[in-house]
PDB file of C-alpha atoms in Angstrom:
ATOM      1  CA  MET N   1    -127.000  54.765 -14.873  1.00 81.00           C
ATOM      2  CA  VAL N   2    -123.042  53.182 -15.422  1.00 88.00           C
ATOM      3  CA  ILE N   3    -123.052  51.634 -18.850  1.00 96.00           C
ATOM      4  CA  ASN N   4    -121.598  48.673 -19.497  1.00 96.00           C
ATOM      5  CA  TRP N   5    -120.877  48.836 -23.224  1.00 98.00           C
ATOM      6  CA  LYS N   6    -121.585  45.055 -23.632  1.00 98.00           C
ATOM      7  CA  GLY N   7    -123.712  42.730 -25.329  1.00 98.00           C
ATOM      8  CA  VAL N   8    -126.314  43.642 -27.699  1.00 98.00           C
ATOM      9  CA  MET N   9    -127.773  47.152 -28.665  1.00 98.00           C
ATOM     10  CA  PRO N  10    -130.467  47.628 -31.082  1.00 98.00           C
ATOM     11  CA  ALA N  11    -130.274  50.897 -33.618  1.00 98.00           C
ATOM     12  CA  VAL N  12    -134.261  50.705 -32.784  1.00 98.00           C
ATOM     13  CA  THR N  13    -136.547  51.802 -36.199  1.00 98.00           C
ATOM     14  CA  THR N  14    -138.764  55.034 -35.329  1.00 98.00           C
ATOM     15  CA  LYS N  15    -142.370  53.911 -35.609  1.00 98.00           C
ATOM     16  CA  PHE N  16    -144.772  56.077 -37.757  1.00 98.00           C
ATOM     17  CA  THR N  17    -149.049  56.211 -38.568  1.00 98.00           C
ATOM     18  CA  GLN N  18    -150.052  56.580 -41.334  1.00 96.00           C
ATOM     19  CA  GLU N  19    -150.731  60.230 -40.617  1.00 97.00           C
ATOM     20  CA  ASP N  20    -146.769  60.430 -40.757  1.00 98.00           C
ATOM     21  CA  THR N  21    -146.912  61.004 -36.634  1.00 98.00           C
ATOM     22  CA  LEU N  22    -145.396  58.886 -34.013  1.00 98.00           C
ATOM     23  CA  ASP N  23    -146.704  55.219 -33.428  1.00 98.00           C
ATOM     24  CA  LEU N  24    -145.702  55.341 -30.104  1.00 98.00           C
ATOM     25  CA  GLU N  25    -147.940  52.042 -29.590  1.00 98.00           C
ATOM     26  CA  MET N  26    -146.262  50.251 -31.396  1.00 98.00           C
ATOM     27  CA  PHE N  27    -142.815  51.657 -30.608  1.00 98.00           C
ATOM     28  CA  GLU N  28    -143.716  49.847 -27.139  1.00 98.00           C
ATOM     29  CA  VAL N  29    -144.178  47.147 -28.358  1.00 98.00           C
ATOM     30  CA  ASN N  30    -140.820  46.394 -30.420  1.00 98.00           C
ATOM     31  CA  ILE N  31    -139.053  47.952 -27.448  1.00 98.00           C
ATOM     32  CA  ASN N  32    -140.991  45.372 -25.078  1.00 98.00           C
ATOM     33  CA  ALA N  33    -139.537  42.899 -27.511  1.00 98.00           C
ATOM     34  CA  GLN N  34    -136.161  43.781 -27.080  1.00 98.00           C
ATOM     35  CA  LEU N  35    -136.275  43.547 -23.609  1.00 98.00           C
ATOM     36  CA  GLU N  36    -137.722  40.400 -23.080  1.00 98.00           C
ATOM     37  CA  ALA N  37    -135.296  38.909 -25.838  1.00 98.00           C
ATOM     38  CA  GLY N  38    -132.588  40.378 -23.237  1.00 98.00           C
ATOM     39  CA  VAL N  39    -130.957  43.098 -25.049  1.00 98.00           C
ATOM     40  CA  ASN N  40    -128.239  45.113 -23.227  1.00 98.00           C
ATOM     41  CA  GLY N  41    -129.478  48.973 -24.096  1.00 98.00           C
ATOM     42  CA  ILE N  42    -131.293  50.807 -26.361  1.00 98.00           C
ATOM     43  CA  ILE N  43    -130.208  53.007 -29.349  1.00 98.00           C
ATOM     44  CA  LEU N  44    -132.786  55.752 -30.570  1.00 98.00           C
ATOM     45  CA  GLY N  45    -132.211  58.401 -33.642  1.00 96.00           C
ATOM     46  CA  GLY N  46    -129.849  57.015 -35.637  1.00 94.00           C
ATOM     47  CA  THR N  47    -129.961  55.837 -39.471  1.00 93.00           C
ATOM     48  CA  LEU N  48    -132.223  53.155 -38.648  1.00 95.00           C
ATOM     49  CA  GLY N  49    -134.322  55.634 -36.439  1.00 97.00           C
ATOM     50  CA  GLU N  50    -134.700  57.741 -39.382  1.00 97.00           C
ATOM     51  CA  ALA N  51    -132.843  60.208 -37.329  1.00 93.00           C
ATOM     52  CA  SER N  52    -132.573  63.076 -40.435  1.00 93.00           C
ATOM     53  CA  THR N  53    -136.287  63.210 -40.913  1.00 96.00           C
ATOM     54  CA  LEU N  54    -137.180  63.604 -36.946  1.00 96.00           C
ATOM     55  CA  SER N  55    -138.027  67.021 -35.159  1.00 96.00           C
ATOM     56  CA  ASP N  56    -136.163  68.086 -32.511  1.00 96.00           C
ATOM     57  CA  GLU N  57    -139.347  67.730 -30.403  1.00 97.00           C
ATOM     58  CA  GLU N  58    -139.938  64.448 -31.665  1.00 98.00           C
ATOM     59  CA  LYS N  59    -136.503  63.160 -30.718  1.00 97.00           C
ATOM     60  CA  ARG N  60    -137.282  64.178 -27.328  1.00 98.00           C
ATOM     61  CA  ILE N  61    -140.300  62.458 -27.144  1.00 98.00           C
ATOM     62  CA  LEU N  62    -138.628  58.521 -27.687  1.00 98.00           C
ATOM     63  CA  VAL N  63    -135.885  59.356 -25.564  1.00 98.00           C
ATOM     64  CA  ARG N  64    -138.643  60.509 -22.706  1.00 98.00           C
ATOM     65  CA  THR N  65    -140.936  57.186 -23.939  1.00 98.00           C
ATOM     66  CA  THR N  66    -138.298  54.848 -24.161  1.00 98.00           C
ATOM     67  CA  VAL N  67    -137.513  55.970 -20.465  1.00 98.00           C
ATOM     68  CA  LYS N  68    -140.720  55.249 -19.098  1.00 98.00           C
ATOM     69  CA  ILE N  69    -141.308  52.076 -21.241  1.00 98.00           C
ATOM     70  CA  VAL N  70    -137.188  50.723 -19.867  1.00 98.00           C
ATOM     71  CA  GLU N  71    -137.742  51.623 -16.652  1.00 97.00           C
ATOM     72  CA  ASN N  72    -134.206  51.556 -15.924  1.00 97.00           C
ATOM     73  CA  ARG N  73    -133.657  48.079 -17.014  1.00 97.00           C
ATOM     74  CA  VAL N  74    -131.252  48.758 -19.523  1.00 98.00           C
ATOM     75  CA  PRO N  75    -129.835  52.139 -20.582  1.00 98.00           C
ATOM     76  CA  VAL N  76    -131.437  54.413 -23.340  1.00 98.00           C
ATOM     77  CA  ILE N  77    -128.665  56.112 -25.497  1.00 98.00           C
ATOM     78  CA  ILE N  78    -129.355  58.526 -28.216  1.00 98.00           C
ATOM     79  CA  ASN N  79    -127.457  58.875 -31.098  1.00 97.00           C
ATOM     80  CA  ILE N  80    -126.354  62.517 -31.753  1.00 97.00           C
ATOM     81  CA  ALA N  81    -125.698  63.905 -35.716  1.00 95.00           C
ATOM     82  CA  GLU N  82    -125.388  67.322 -36.006  1.00 95.00           C
ATOM     83  CA  GLN N  83    -123.985  70.403 -38.109  1.00 94.00           C
ATOM     84  CA  THR N  84    -122.332  72.322 -35.395  1.00 97.00           C
ATOM     85  CA  THR N  85    -120.585  71.601 -32.253  1.00 97.00           C
ATOM     86  CA  LYS N  86    -123.178  74.066 -31.228  1.00 98.00           C
ATOM     87  CA  GLY N  87    -125.924  72.149 -31.814  1.00 97.00           C
ATOM     88  CA  ALA N  88    -124.326  68.701 -30.956  1.00 97.00           C
ATOM     89  CA  ILE N  89    -123.962  70.383 -27.579  1.00 98.00           C
ATOM     90  CA  GLU N  90    -127.773  71.422 -27.392  1.00 98.00           C
ATOM     91  CA  ALA N  91    -128.547  67.923 -28.270  1.00 98.00           C
ATOM     92  CA  ALA N  92    -126.395  66.565 -25.597  1.00 98.00           C
ATOM     93  CA  ARG N  93    -128.038  68.802 -23.136  1.00 98.00           C
ATOM     94  CA  LYS N  94    -131.773  68.019 -23.638  1.00 98.00           C
ATOM     95  CA  ALA N  95    -130.797  63.819 -24.254  1.00 98.00           C
ATOM     96  CA  LYS N  96    -129.267  64.530 -20.211  1.00 98.00           C
ATOM     97  CA  GLU N  97    -132.535  66.472 -19.734  1.00 98.00           C
ATOM     98  CA  ASP N  98    -134.693  63.862 -20.594  1.00 98.00           C
ATOM     99  CA  GLY N  99    -133.155  61.203 -18.840  1.00 98.00           C
ATOM    100  CA  ALA N 100    -130.935  59.514 -21.261  1.00 98.00           C
ATOM    101  CA  ASN N 101    -128.200  58.113 -19.979  1.00 98.00           C
ATOM    102  CA  GLY N 102    -125.914  57.737 -22.586  1.00 98.00           C
ATOM    103  CA  LEU N 103    -124.846  59.278 -26.071  1.00 98.00           C
ATOM    104  CA  MET N 104    -123.887  57.650 -29.748  1.00 98.00           C
ATOM    105  CA  MET N 105    -122.020  60.471 -31.741  1.00 97.00           C
ATOM    106  CA  LEU N 106    -121.363  60.658 -35.660  1.00 96.00           C
ATOM    107  CA  PRO N 107    -118.776  63.025 -36.366  1.00 95.00           C
ATOM    108  CA  PRO N 108    -120.318  66.052 -38.152  1.00 93.00           C
ATOM    109  CA  MET N 109    -122.917  66.121 -40.470  1.00 87.00           C
ATOM    110  CA  ARG N 110    -122.307  67.588 -44.727  1.00 82.00           C
ATOM    111  CA  TYR N 111    -119.356  68.823 -43.800  1.00 81.00           C
ATOM    112  CA  LYS N 112    -116.214  66.816 -44.272  1.00 88.00           C
ATOM    113  CA  ALA N 113    -113.961  67.696 -41.300  1.00 83.00           C
ATOM    114  CA  GLY N 114    -110.250  67.309 -40.955  1.00 93.00           C
ATOM    115  CA  ASP N 115    -108.991  65.194 -38.270  1.00 95.00           C
ATOM    116  CA  ARG N 116    -108.496  68.049 -35.525  1.00 97.00           C
ATOM    117  CA  GLU N 117    -111.734  69.589 -36.341  1.00 97.00           C
ATOM    118  CA  THR N 118    -112.885  65.892 -35.759  1.00 96.00           C
ATOM    119  CA  VAL N 119    -111.307  65.860 -32.577  1.00 97.00           C
ATOM    120  CA  VAL N 120    -112.472  69.219 -31.471  1.00 97.00           C
ATOM    121  CA  TYR N 121    -115.441  68.653 -31.680  1.00 97.00           C
ATOM    122  CA  PHE N 122    -116.060  65.372 -29.805  1.00 98.00           C
ATOM    123  CA  LYS N 123    -113.954  66.471 -27.647  1.00 98.00           C
ATOM    124  CA  GLU N 124    -116.128  69.846 -26.696  1.00 98.00           C
ATOM    125  CA  VAL N 125    -119.254  67.578 -27.063  1.00 98.00           C
ATOM    126  CA  ALA N 126    -118.055  65.002 -24.517  1.00 98.00           C
ATOM    127  CA  LYS N 127    -116.256  68.508 -22.049  1.00 98.00           C
ATOM    128  CA  SER N 128    -119.875  69.916 -22.066  1.00 98.00           C
ATOM    129  CA  THR N 129    -121.900  66.488 -20.246  1.00 98.00           C
ATOM    130  CA  ASP N 130    -121.158  63.946 -18.287  1.00 98.00           C
ATOM    131  CA  LEU N 131    -122.917  61.387 -20.020  1.00 98.00           C
ATOM    132  CA  PRO N 132    -120.892  58.118 -21.306  1.00 98.00           C
ATOM    133  CA  ILE N 133    -120.205  58.120 -25.307  1.00 98.00           C
ATOM    134  CA  MET N 134    -119.803  55.825 -27.810  1.00 98.00           C
ATOM    135  CA  ILE N 135    -118.571  57.523 -31.133  1.00 98.00           C
ATOM    136  CA  TYR N 136    -119.745  55.753 -34.056  1.00 97.00           C
ATOM    137  CA  ASN N 137    -116.694  55.537 -36.622  1.00 95.00           C
ATOM    138  CA  ASN N 138    -118.142  54.433 -40.445  1.00 91.00           C
ATOM    139  CA  PRO N 139    -116.144  56.003 -43.200  1.00 87.00           C
ATOM    140  CA  VAL N 140    -117.917  54.423 -45.838  1.00 88.00           C
ATOM    141  CA  ASP N 141    -120.867  55.973 -45.350  1.00 83.00           C
ATOM    142  CA  TYR N 142    -120.018  59.190 -43.459  1.00 86.00           C
ATOM    143  CA  LYS N 143    -116.756  59.932 -44.912  1.00 90.00           C
ATOM    144  CA  ILE N 144    -114.923  60.912 -41.972  1.00 92.00           C
ATOM    145  CA  GLU N 145    -112.861  58.207 -40.092  1.00 95.00           C
ATOM    146  CA  VAL N 146    -111.946  58.436 -36.648  1.00 96.00           C
ATOM    147  CA  THR N 147    -107.829  56.925 -36.756  1.00 97.00           C
ATOM    148  CA  LEU N 148    -106.782  55.380 -33.826  1.00 97.00           C
ATOM    149  CA  ASP N 149    -104.188  58.222 -33.602  1.00 98.00           C
ATOM    150  CA  MET N 150    -107.436  60.716 -33.191  1.00 97.00           C
ATOM    151  CA  PHE N 151    -108.556  57.850 -30.591  1.00 98.00           C
ATOM    152  CA  GLU N 152    -105.516  58.242 -28.631  1.00 98.00           C
ATOM    153  CA  GLU N 153    -106.737  61.842 -28.234  1.00 98.00           C
ATOM    154  CA  LEU N 154    -109.943  61.274 -27.690  1.00 98.00           C
ATOM    155  CA  LEU N 155    -109.586  59.109 -24.511  1.00 98.00           C
ATOM    156  CA  THR N 156    -107.726  62.360 -22.570  1.00 98.00           C
ATOM    157  CA  LEU N 157    -111.866  62.610 -21.630  1.00 98.00           C
ATOM    158  CA  ASP N 158    -113.127  60.078 -19.295  1.00 97.00           C
ATOM    159  CA  ASN N 159    -117.219  59.826 -21.048  1.00 98.00           C
ATOM    160  CA  ILE N 160    -115.372  58.430 -24.565  1.00 98.00           C
ATOM    161  CA  GLN N 161    -115.592  54.861 -23.579  1.00 98.00           C
ATOM    162  CA  ALA N 162    -116.560  53.272 -26.923  1.00 98.00           C
ATOM    163  CA  VAL N 163    -116.860  53.113 -30.372  1.00 98.00           C
ATOM    164  CA  LYS N 164    -119.179  51.796 -32.647  1.00 98.00           C
ATOM    165  CA  GLU N 165    -116.764  50.054 -35.079  1.00 97.00           C
ATOM    166  CA  SER N 166    -118.439  50.386 -38.820  1.00 96.00           C
ATOM    167  CA  THR N 167    -115.316  50.299 -40.875  1.00 96.00           C
ATOM    168  CA  ARG N 168    -115.878  46.889 -42.429  1.00 95.00           C
ATOM    169  CA  ASP N 169    -112.262  46.282 -41.904  1.00 95.00           C
ATOM    170  CA  ILE N 170    -112.308  43.251 -39.415  1.00 95.00           C
ATOM    171  CA  SER N 171    -108.718  43.679 -38.224  1.00 97.00           C
ATOM    172  CA  ASN N 172    -109.623  47.193 -36.887  1.00 97.00           C
ATOM    173  CA  VAL N 173    -111.075  44.866 -33.869  1.00 97.00           C
ATOM    174  CA  THR N 174    -107.061  43.835 -32.867  1.00 98.00           C
ATOM    175  CA  ARG N 175    -106.178  46.710 -33.603  1.00 97.00           C
ATOM    176  CA  ILE N 176    -107.847  48.627 -30.950  1.00 98.00           C
ATOM    177  CA  LYS N 177    -107.427  46.023 -28.441  1.00 98.00           C
ATOM    178  CA  ASN N 178    -103.656  46.055 -29.030  1.00 98.00           C
ATOM    179  CA  ARG N 179    -103.266  49.736 -28.598  1.00 98.00           C
ATOM    180  CA  PHE N 180    -106.096  50.107 -26.147  1.00 98.00           C
ATOM    181  CA  GLY N 181    -106.893  47.052 -24.588  1.00 96.00           C
ATOM    182  CA  ASN N 182    -110.105  47.544 -22.338  1.00 95.00           C
ATOM    183  CA  ARG N 183    -109.487  51.636 -21.972  1.00 97.00           C
ATOM    184  CA  LEU N 184    -112.032  51.715 -25.497  1.00 98.00           C
ATOM    185  CA  LYS N 185    -115.106  49.612 -25.516  1.00 98.00           C
ATOM    186  CA  ILE N 186    -115.936  47.906 -29.156  1.00 98.00           C
ATOM    187  CA  LEU N 187    -119.756  47.499 -30.708  1.00 98.00           C
ATOM    188  CA  SER N 188    -119.730  46.018 -33.486  1.00 98.00           C
ATOM    189  CA  GLY N 189    -121.730  48.148 -35.967  1.00 97.00           C
ATOM    190  CA  VAL N 190    -121.999  45.871 -39.151  1.00 97.00           C
ATOM    191  CA  ASP N 191    -124.677  43.073 -38.798  1.00 98.00           C
ATOM    192  CA  THR N 192    -122.590  40.594 -41.489  1.00 98.00           C
ATOM    193  CA  LEU N 193    -119.503  41.210 -39.618  1.00 98.00           C
ATOM    194  CA  ALA N 194    -121.054  40.933 -35.844  1.00 98.00           C
ATOM    195  CA  LEU N 195    -120.288  36.962 -35.217  1.00 98.00           C
ATOM    196  CA  GLU N 196    -116.675  38.032 -36.560  1.00 98.00           C
ATOM    197  CA  SER N 197    -116.088  40.898 -34.579  1.00 98.00           C
ATOM    198  CA  LEU N 198    -117.511  38.837 -31.221  1.00 98.00           C
ATOM    199  CA  LEU N 199    -115.220  36.238 -31.377  1.00 98.00           C
ATOM    200  CA  MET N 200    -111.945  38.868 -32.538  1.00 98.00           C
ATOM    201  CA  GLY N 201    -112.640  40.648 -28.991  1.00 97.00           C
ATOM    202  CA  ALA N 202    -115.760  42.784 -29.621  1.00 98.00           C
ATOM    203  CA  ASP N 203    -117.803  43.706 -26.687  1.00 98.00           C
ATOM    204  CA  GLY N 204    -120.707  43.876 -28.596  1.00 98.00           C
ATOM    205  CA  TRP N 205    -123.243  44.221 -30.954  1.00 98.00           C
ATOM    206  CA  VAL N 206    -125.128  47.623 -32.278  1.00 98.00           C
ATOM    207  CA  ALA N 207    -127.795  45.692 -33.978  1.00 98.00           C
ATOM    208  CA  GLY N 208    -130.478  46.144 -37.207  1.00 98.00           C
ATOM    209  CA  LEU N 209    -131.808  42.778 -37.936  1.00 98.00           C
ATOM    210  CA  VAL N 210    -132.249  42.742 -34.008  1.00 98.00           C
ATOM    211  CA  ASP N 211    -135.558  45.118 -34.551  1.00 98.00           C
ATOM    212  CA  ALA N 212    -137.244  42.099 -35.923  1.00 98.00           C
ATOM    213  CA  PHE N 213    -135.135  39.034 -34.819  1.00 98.00           C
ATOM    214  CA  PRO N 214    -134.076  39.937 -31.159  1.00 98.00           C
ATOM    215  CA  ALA N 215    -133.870  36.648 -29.517  1.00 98.00           C
ATOM    216  CA  GLU N 216    -131.668  35.442 -32.840  1.00 98.00           C
ATOM    217  CA  THR N 217    -129.361  38.032 -32.588  1.00 98.00           C
ATOM    218  CA  VAL N 218    -128.669  37.940 -28.602  1.00 98.00           C
ATOM    219  CA  ALA N 219    -128.649  33.943 -28.675  1.00 98.00           C
ATOM    220  CA  ILE N 220    -125.904  34.921 -31.346  1.00 98.00           C
ATOM    221  CA  TYR N 221    -124.458  37.005 -28.918  1.00 98.00           C
ATOM    222  CA  GLU N 222    -125.169  35.047 -25.966  1.00 98.00           C
ATOM    223  CA  LEU N 223    -123.731  31.743 -27.362  1.00 98.00           C
ATOM    224  CA  GLN N 224    -120.501  32.839 -28.411  1.00 98.00           C
ATOM    225  CA  LYS N 225    -119.590  34.208 -24.913  1.00 97.00           C
ATOM    226  CA  ALA N 226    -120.748  31.014 -23.403  1.00 97.00           C
ATOM    227  CA  GLY N 227    -117.980  29.216 -25.814  1.00 97.00           C
ATOM    228  CA  ARG N 228    -120.652  27.437 -27.798  1.00 97.00           C
ATOM    229  CA  ILE N 229    -119.046  28.760 -31.035  1.00 98.00           C
ATOM    230  CA  LYS N 230    -121.068  26.541 -32.981  1.00 98.00           C
ATOM    231  CA  GLU N 231    -124.407  26.815 -32.276  1.00 98.00           C
ATOM    232  CA  ALA N 232    -123.526  30.425 -32.653  1.00 98.00           C
ATOM    233  CA  ILE N 233    -122.170  29.824 -35.893  1.00 98.00           C
ATOM    234  CA  GLU N 234    -125.504  27.606 -36.867  1.00 98.00           C
ATOM    235  CA  ILE N 235    -127.888  30.749 -35.823  1.00 98.00           C
ATOM    236  CA  TYR N 236    -125.582  33.435 -37.853  1.00 98.00           C
ATOM    237  CA  ARG N 237    -125.409  31.362 -41.254  1.00 98.00           C
ATOM    238  CA  TRP N 238    -129.038  30.957 -41.039  1.00 98.00           C
ATOM    239  CA  PHE N 239    -129.650  34.543 -40.419  1.00 98.00           C
ATOM    240  CA  LEU N 240    -126.797  36.099 -42.424  1.00 98.00           C
ATOM    241  CA  PRO N 241    -129.189  36.428 -45.703  1.00 98.00           C
ATOM    242  CA  LEU N 242    -131.427  38.689 -43.334  1.00 98.00           C
ATOM    243  CA  LEU N 243    -128.442  40.143 -42.123  1.00 98.00           C
ATOM    244  CA  GLU N 244    -128.024  41.310 -45.771  1.00 98.00           C
ATOM    245  CA  LEU N 245    -130.644  43.539 -45.784  1.00 98.00           C
ATOM    246  CA  ASP N 246    -128.841  45.913 -43.398  1.00 96.00           C
ATOM    247  CA  ILE N 247    -125.826  46.835 -45.432  1.00 93.00           C
ATOM    248  CA  ASN N 248    -127.882  48.454 -48.082  1.00 93.00           C
ATOM    249  CA  PRO N 249    -129.305  51.931 -49.136  1.00 93.00           C
ATOM    250  CA  LYS N 250    -132.782  50.859 -48.171  1.00 97.00           C
ATOM    251  CA  LEU N 251    -131.803  49.033 -45.056  1.00 97.00           C
ATOM    252  CA  VAL N 252    -134.446  51.167 -43.661  1.00 98.00           C
ATOM    253  CA  GLN N 253    -137.313  50.070 -45.487  1.00 98.00           C
ATOM    254  CA  ASN N 254    -135.743  46.202 -45.447  1.00 98.00           C
ATOM    255  CA  ILE N 255    -136.082  46.466 -41.575  1.00 98.00           C
ATOM    256  CA  LYS N 256    -139.756  47.546 -41.309  1.00 98.00           C
ATOM    257  CA  LEU N 257    -140.819  45.027 -44.097  1.00 98.00           C
ATOM    258  CA  ALA N 258    -139.185  42.124 -42.128  1.00 98.00           C
ATOM    259  CA  GLU N 259    -140.823  43.677 -38.363  1.00 98.00           C
ATOM    260  CA  VAL N 260    -144.192  43.572 -40.138  1.00 98.00           C
ATOM    261  CA  ALA N 261    -143.305  39.795 -41.073  1.00 98.00           C
ATOM    262  CA  THR N 262    -142.307  39.154 -37.235  1.00 98.00           C
ATOM    263  CA  GLY N 263    -145.274  41.089 -35.662  1.00 98.00           C
ATOM    264  CA  ILE N 264    -143.537  44.420 -33.879  1.00 98.00           C
ATOM    265  CA  GLY N 265    -143.559  47.011 -36.366  1.00 98.00           C
ATOM    266  CA  THR N 266    -145.114  48.625 -39.027  1.00 97.00           C
ATOM    267  CA  GLU N 267    -143.715  49.623 -42.534  1.00 97.00           C
ATOM    268  CA  ASN N 268    -144.208  53.236 -42.828  1.00 98.00           C
ATOM    269  CA  VAL N 269    -141.587  55.366 -43.118  1.00 98.00           C
ATOM    270  CA  ARG N 270    -141.141  58.829 -43.391  1.00 98.00           C
ATOM    271  CA  ALA N 271    -140.678  60.829 -47.117  1.00 97.00           C
ATOM    272  CA  PRO N 272    -138.142  61.100 -49.220  1.00 96.00           C
ATOM    273  CA  ARG N 273    -138.275  57.399 -48.051  1.00 97.00           C
ATOM    274  CA  LEU N 274    -140.852  55.769 -49.489  1.00 97.00           C
ATOM    275  CA  PRO N 275    -141.971  51.700 -48.826  1.00 96.00           C
ATOM    276  CA  LEU N 276    -140.460  49.515 -51.317  1.00 98.00           C
ATOM    277  CA  VAL N 277    -142.254  48.114 -54.207  1.00 98.00           C
ATOM    278  CA  GLY N 278    -142.160  45.968 -57.298  1.00 98.00           C
ATOM    279  CA  GLU N 279    -139.672  43.575 -57.853  1.00 98.00           C
ATOM    280  CA  GLU N 280    -137.180  44.866 -54.975  1.00 97.00           C
ATOM    281  CA  ARG N 281    -140.843  44.524 -52.744  1.00 98.00           C
ATOM    282  CA  LYS N 282    -140.474  40.747 -53.917  1.00 98.00           C
ATOM    283  CA  LYS N 283    -136.782  40.414 -53.168  1.00 98.00           C
ATOM    284  CA  VAL N 284    -136.748  41.538 -49.817  1.00 98.00           C
ATOM    285  CA  LEU N 285    -140.024  39.805 -48.708  1.00 98.00           C
ATOM    286  CA  ASN N 286    -138.912  36.631 -50.295  1.00 98.00           C
ATOM    287  CA  ILE N 287    -135.371  36.718 -47.947  1.00 98.00           C
ATOM    288  CA  ILE N 288    -137.616  37.179 -45.336  1.00 98.00           C
ATOM    289  CA  GLU N 289    -140.289  34.566 -45.552  1.00 98.00           C
ATOM    290  CA  ASN N 290    -137.086  32.051 -46.378  1.00 98.00           C
ATOM    291  CA  GLY N 291    -135.696  33.042 -43.270  1.00 98.00           C
ATOM    292  CA  LEU N 292    -139.445  32.310 -41.534  1.00 98.00           C
ATOM    293  CA  LYS N 293    -139.866  28.888 -42.966  1.00 98.00           C
ATOM    294  CA  THR N 294    -136.338  28.069 -41.675  1.00 98.00           C
ATOM    295  CA  ARG N 295    -136.516  30.403 -38.673  1.00 98.00           C
ATOM    296  CA  PRO N 296    -134.067  27.924 -36.159  1.00 97.00           C
ATOM    297  CA  THR N 297    -135.636  26.399 -32.827  1.00 97.00           C
ATOM    298  CA  LEU N 298    -132.890  28.661 -30.116  1.00 98.00           C
ATOM    299  CA  PRO N 299    -131.469  27.030 -27.350  1.00 96.00           C
ATOM    300  CA  ASP N 300    -132.347  28.389 -23.605  1.00 96.00           C
ATOM    301  CA  TYR N 301    -129.811  31.094 -23.902  1.00 97.00           C
ATOM    302  CA  LYS N 302    -130.668  33.140 -20.943  1.00 94.00           C
ATOM    303  CA  THR N 303    -129.144  31.155 -18.561  1.00 92.00           C
ATOM    304  CA  LEU N 304    -126.148  30.355 -19.900  1.00 88.00           C
ATOM    305  CA  ASN N 305    -124.017  32.679 -18.120  1.00 71.00           C
TER     306      ASN N 305
END
């Protein structure tokens, strides 16, 4: 499957049972809600997916399960976040074997690689597979920035095709467009900068709160794409307090609480994460409840294009 690297691609949460096993039944409920809303891809095993707590076998189960659910309607993309080049190459091999259509790749984990090391890491993995790759550029959280000069080297490989742009610098969208045109597709990776990024030319949105509010997220994308900017902004302004739950160390717990409120998830997390309690929980629930009380009526966004 060719990946167009555009539209809304949820970074989905991993669902767990009370017994700390994969909750594939609720996982399917959520994936089906995303598909019904009109998302353009499913991304597994990111930060929201609690990837660092998953075993290799659990990741493989999630890929195989998602491939079966989506039935080729949208691409399935698995995140690679490994400590070694060897481990990343092996993860890419397993992803292809399990039916994934593409990869999202973080720089090496734990070791703060230099520019040359980071470029070689990405290139070695890219050369080992024919799966298309989106580089996840998040220097705020992962302390390694993939600069435009580094992308110049990486784009010599045809299967490095997109960037999840999470530098928090909105002008970086324009820099990338000026330097690479359409050769490097841009997907905003920060919920609170998504509409701004799209209006500046980003191709898509790797979203977080979409996990709980899929229709609203896709509506914003489709409205701005159709030039109905005022309507997109109105929904986005309503959405912003909820979107801010994504730029928080407890983003997983926050978004899982929102999924409970909209009926497409549970709040079970894997230790060392724990469900929110006390005033922290009350604050998040208040934001979610206010959002639900003022939830906008959406236009028929699916027929816009």
